[in-house]
């Protein structure tokens, strides 16, 4: 299914609504829309492509596991970037301890 929405907020709203009826399709759209952007952001925070991939993978796993709770999110993009930021700091903290 090809989505051609005017802006990201409309697309995000559509994805969040789609999680209620077709979670696999919603997840695919979410992944396609944000995976690379979140990886780039995580690389900027961690300076490690490998760590960034792990962080973003963790975020997407968490999204899938808690998909029933996504209805309460007002700004999907901000939510995803915040998750990546927090996980990046946690990864960096763990690496520093090692």
PDB file of C-alpha atoms in Angstrom:
ATOM      1  CA  UNK A   1       0.000   0.000   0.000  1.00  0.00           C
ATOM      2  CA  UNK A   2       1.495   3.340  -1.034  1.00  0.00           C
ATOM      3  CA  UNK A   3       0.935   6.233   1.356  1.00  0.00           C
ATOM      4  CA  UNK A   4       1.228   9.727  -0.010  1.00  0.00           C
ATOM      5  CA  UNK A   5       0.380  12.074   2.812  1.00  0.00           C
ATOM      6  CA  UNK A   6       1.111  15.784   2.904  1.00  0.00           C
ATOM      7  CA  UNK A   7       3.422  15.849   5.892  1.00  0.00           C
ATOM      8  CA  UNK A   8       5.056  13.647   8.457  1.00  0.00           C
ATOM      9  CA  UNK A   9       2.498  14.395  11.157  1.00  0.00           C
ATOM     10  CA  UNK A  10      -0.292  13.071   8.938  1.00  0.00           C
ATOM     11  CA  UNK A  11       1.763   9.997   8.102  1.00  0.00           C
ATOM     12  CA  UNK A  12       2.566   9.440  11.779  1.00  0.00           C
ATOM     13  CA  UNK A  13      -1.090   9.776  12.716  1.00  0.00           C
ATOM     14  CA  UNK A  14      -2.006   7.265  10.017  1.00  0.00           C
ATOM     15  CA  UNK A  15       0.626   4.809  11.252  1.00  0.00           C
ATOM     16  CA  UNK A  16      -0.569   5.098  14.852  1.00  0.00           C
ATOM     17  CA  UNK A  17      -4.177   4.515  13.784  1.00  0.00           C
ATOM     18  CA  UNK A  18      -3.135   1.581  11.605  1.00  0.00           C
ATOM     19  CA  UNK A  19      -1.554  -0.127  14.622  1.00  0.00           C
ATOM     20  CA  UNK A  20      -5.114  -0.656  15.895  1.00  0.00           C
ATOM     21  CA  UNK A  21      -6.280  -2.599  12.846  1.00  0.00           C
ATOM     22  CA  UNK A  22      -3.197  -3.861  11.029  1.00  0.00           C
ATOM     23  CA  UNK A  23      -0.154  -3.818  13.315  1.00  0.00           C
ATOM     24  CA  UNK A  24       2.196  -5.617  10.922  1.00  0.00           C
ATOM     25  CA  UNK A  25       1.487  -3.136   8.126  1.00  0.00           C
ATOM     26  CA  UNK A  26       1.809  -0.225  10.551  1.00  0.00           C
ATOM     27  CA  UNK A  27       5.127  -1.539  11.811  1.00  0.00           C
ATOM     28  CA  UNK A  28       6.447  -1.946   8.279  1.00  0.00           C
ATOM     29  CA  UNK A  29       5.479   1.652   7.456  1.00  0.00           C
ATOM     30  CA  UNK A  30       7.024   2.887  10.696  1.00  0.00           C
ATOM     31  CA  UNK A  31      10.243   0.985  10.019  1.00  0.00           C
ATOM     32  CA  UNK A  32      10.456   2.239   6.433  1.00  0.00           C
ATOM     33  CA  UNK A  33       9.827   5.825   7.495  1.00  0.00           C
ATOM     34  CA  UNK A  34      12.191   6.004  10.458  1.00  0.00           C
ATOM     35  CA  UNK A  35      14.846   3.281  10.475  1.00  0.00           C
ATOM     36  CA  UNK A  36      17.530   5.126   8.535  1.00  0.00           C
ATOM     37  CA  UNK A  37      16.783   8.496  10.164  1.00  0.00           C
ATOM     38  CA  UNK A  38      17.046   6.986  13.634  1.00  0.00           C
ATOM     39  CA  UNK A  39      20.275   5.168  12.734  1.00  0.00           C
ATOM     40  CA  UNK A  40      21.840   8.420  11.561  1.00  0.00           C
ATOM     41  CA  UNK A  41      20.725  10.150  14.753  1.00  0.00           C
ATOM     42  CA  UNK A  42      22.121   7.340  16.909  1.00  0.00           C
ATOM     43  CA  UNK A  43      25.452   7.442  15.052  1.00  0.00           C
ATOM     44  CA  UNK A  44      25.661  11.171  15.777  1.00  0.00           C
ATOM     45  CA  UNK A  45      25.129  10.456  19.469  1.00  0.00           C
ATOM     46  CA  UNK A  46      27.381   7.406  19.819  1.00  0.00           C
ATOM     47  CA  UNK A  47      29.983   7.794  17.083  1.00  0.00           C
ATOM     48  CA  UNK A  48      29.524   4.093  16.323  1.00  0.00           C
ATOM     49  CA  UNK A  49      27.527   2.627  13.460  1.00  0.00           C
ATOM     50  CA  UNK A  50      27.393  -0.792  15.095  1.00  0.00           C
ATOM     51  CA  UNK A  51      26.134   0.615  18.385  1.00  0.00           C
ATOM     52  CA  UNK A  52      23.619   2.773  16.523  1.00  0.00           C
ATOM     53  CA  UNK A  53      22.208  -0.258  14.724  1.00  0.00           C
ATOM     54  CA  UNK A  54      21.808  -2.097  18.039  1.00  0.00           C
ATOM     55  CA  UNK A  55      20.101   0.888  19.628  1.00  0.00           C
ATOM     56  CA  UNK A  56      17.634   1.367  16.793  1.00  0.00           C
ATOM     57  CA  UNK A  57      16.906  -2.346  16.692  1.00  0.00           C
ATOM     58  CA  UNK A  58      16.169  -2.237  20.427  1.00  0.00           C
ATOM     59  CA  UNK A  59      13.815   0.692  19.881  1.00  0.00           C
ATOM     60  CA  UNK A  60      11.880  -1.107  17.166  1.00  0.00           C
ATOM     61  CA  UNK A  61      11.649  -4.269  19.267  1.00  0.00           C
ATOM     62  CA  UNK A  62      10.276  -2.199  22.154  1.00  0.00           C
ATOM     63  CA  UNK A  63       7.770  -0.515  19.837  1.00  0.00           C
ATOM     64  CA  UNK A  64       6.544  -3.908  18.651  1.00  0.00           C
ATOM     65  CA  UNK A  65       6.307  -5.284  22.175  1.00  0.00           C
ATOM     66  CA  UNK A  66       4.312  -2.279  23.422  1.00  0.00           C
ATOM     67  CA  UNK A  67       2.295  -1.609  20.259  1.00  0.00           C
ATOM     68  CA  UNK A  68      -1.011  -1.744  22.161  1.00  0.00           C
ATOM     69  CA  UNK A  69       0.034   1.350  24.134  1.00  0.00           C
ATOM     70  CA  UNK A  70       0.946   3.501  21.129  1.00  0.00           C
ATOM     71  CA  UNK A  71      -2.484   5.114  20.992  1.00  0.00           C
ATOM     72  CA  UNK A  72      -1.496   7.580  23.710  1.00  0.00           C
ATOM     73  CA  UNK A  73       1.360   9.085  21.705  1.00  0.00           C
ATOM     74  CA  UNK A  74       0.780  12.589  20.361  1.00  0.00           C
ATOM     75  CA  UNK A  75       4.045  13.052  18.458  1.00  0.00           C
ATOM     76  CA  UNK A  76       5.411   9.784  17.071  1.00  0.00           C
ATOM     77  CA  UNK A  77       8.578  11.302  15.652  1.00  0.00           C
ATOM     78  CA  UNK A  78       9.524  12.980  18.932  1.00  0.00           C
ATOM     79  CA  UNK A  79       8.735   9.768  20.808  1.00  0.00           C
ATOM     80  CA  UNK A  80      11.048   7.704  18.587  1.00  0.00           C
ATOM     81  CA  UNK A  81      13.917  10.189  18.721  1.00  0.00           C
ATOM     82  CA  UNK A  82      13.584  10.420  22.499  1.00  0.00           C
ATOM     83  CA  UNK A  83      13.727   6.625  22.781  1.00  0.00           C
ATOM     84  CA  UNK A  84      16.884   6.560  20.649  1.00  0.00           C
ATOM     85  CA  UNK A  85      18.471   9.366  22.672  1.00  0.00           C
ATOM     86  CA  UNK A  86      17.817   7.662  26.018  1.00  0.00           C
ATOM     87  CA  UNK A  87      18.997   4.267  24.763  1.00  0.00           C
ATOM     88  CA  UNK A  88      22.112   5.855  23.260  1.00  0.00           C
ATOM     89  CA  UNK A  89      23.025   7.432  26.595  1.00  0.00           C
ATOM     90  CA  UNK A  90      22.402   4.118  28.358  1.00  0.00           C
ATOM     91  CA  UNK A  91      24.607   2.265  25.855  1.00  0.00           C
ATOM     92  CA  UNK A  92      27.365   4.858  26.236  1.00  0.00           C
ATOM     93  CA  UNK A  93      27.104   4.687  30.028  1.00  0.00           C
ATOM     94  CA  UNK A  94      27.353   0.879  29.899  1.00  0.00           C
ATOM     95  CA  UNK A  95      30.391   1.075  27.598  1.00  0.00           C
ATOM     96  CA  UNK A  96      32.101   3.526  29.951  1.00  0.00           C
ATOM     97  CA  UNK A  97      31.566   1.164  32.886  1.00  0.00           C
ATOM     98  CA  UNK A  98      33.192  -1.711  30.961  1.00  0.00           C
TER      99      UNK A  98
END
